[in-house]
Amino acid sequence: MGHPARRFIIRELAQRESLSREIAEAVQHVFGLGWPAVTRHLKILNAAGFVRVRRVWNERLYRLDDQALDRLEDDVRELGRLWRKRTGGGYHGLYDETDDSWGRPRQPRRPVDAAEAFDRLLRDEGIDPATGKLVRDAPGEGLAETAGV
């Protein structure tokens, strides 16, 4: 569940069964991943027991496993129990909060949702997503005046 595309797939399958083609189109639209990457994510989710798959002619039909969310909730509940069990609510030993050698959380390379992907596309084209106005010169042209799009 660590990859946003897998969480997206789970959300889609929580609503309905879907053909692999439909899942791939949705994931490609939101995350820009190719068919091989989507197939890999589906295989990982299947191996982890989150989805079930069956062949329908020459395609595969995926659905969420009935007990998958229960198992995930149990795992998260257990992690929460272990987290709260820490004495004093913090780490012990050599950990120092002022030590900046601990890595920061990695920022995702791909947009998390379709709105963010669309905003990124507009910014790449030199358009301010908030106003819809051109904010820089278009490639290969002279100075462009700020114009509504």
Tab-separated table of N, CA and C in Angstrom, residues 48-52 63-75:
chain	number	residue	atom	x	y	z
A	48	ALA	N	-0.137	-9.924	-2.651
A	48	ALA	CA	-0.321	-9.527	-1.253
A	48	ALA	C	-1.710	-9.894	-0.738
A	49	GLY	N	-2.575	-10.372	-1.620
A	49	GLY	CA	-3.905	-10.809	-1.196
A	49	GLY	C	-4.942	-9.697	-1.142
A	50	PHE	N	-4.659	-8.553	-1.740
A	50	PHE	CA	-5.628	-7.464	-1.727
A	50	PHE	C	-6.665	-7.578	-2.831
A	51	VAL	N	-6.287	-8.151	-3.960
A	51	VAL	CA	-7.227	-8.274	-5.070
A	51	VAL	C	-7.311	-9.733	-5.515
A	52	ARG	N	-8.422	-10.039	-6.153
A	52	ARG	CA	-8.612	-11.338	-6.785
A	52	ARG	C	-8.758	-11.107	-8.270
A	63	ARG	N	-11.116	-7.704	-8.731
A	63	ARG	CA	-12.009	-7.215	-7.687
A	63	ARG	C	-11.252	-7.222	-6.371
A	64	LEU	N	-11.724	-6.427	-5.441
A	64	LEU	CA	-11.110	-6.348	-4.130
A	64	LEU	C	-11.426	-7.623	-3.357
A	65	ASP	N	-10.446	-8.166	-2.666
A	65	ASP	CA	-10.669	-9.344	-1.827
A	65	ASP	C	-11.549	-8.941	-0.649
A	66	ASP	N	-12.508	-9.785	-0.293
A	66	ASP	CA	-13.469	-9.454	0.763
A	66	ASP	C	-12.808	-9.183	2.117
A	67	GLN	N	-11.766	-9.923	2.449
A	67	GLN	CA	-11.122	-9.761	3.749
A	67	GLN	C	-9.896	-8.849	3.716
A	68	ALA	N	-9.560	-8.299	2.555
A	68	ALA	CA	-8.328	-7.510	2.426
A	68	ALA	C	-8.327	-6.302	3.350
A	69	LEU	N	-9.407	-5.557	3.379
A	69	LEU	CA	-9.447	-4.356	4.208
A	69	LEU	C	-9.456	-4.702	5.692
A	70	ASP	N	-10.094	-5.825	6.039
A	70	ASP	CA	-10.066	-6.257	7.445
A	70	ASP	C	-8.639	-6.569	7.879
A	71	ARG	N	-7.892	-7.265	7.013
A	71	ARG	CA	-6.498	-7.577	7.347
A	71	ARG	C	-5.662	-6.311	7.457
A	72	LEU	N	-5.898	-5.358	6.559
A	72	LEU	CA	-5.157	-4.103	6.596
A	72	LEU	C	-5.486	-3.316	7.865
A	73	GLU	N	-6.767	-3.270	8.229
A	73	GLU	CA	-7.160	-2.577	9.460
A	73	GLU	C	-6.523	-3.231	10.673
A	74	ASP	N	-6.468	-4.568	10.704
A	74	ASP	CA	-5.822	-5.270	11.813
A	74	ASP	C	-4.344	-4.920	11.901
A	75	ASP	N	-3.666	-4.864	10.749
A	75	ASP	CA	-2.241	-4.517	10.745
A	75	ASP	C	-2.012	-3.093	11.241
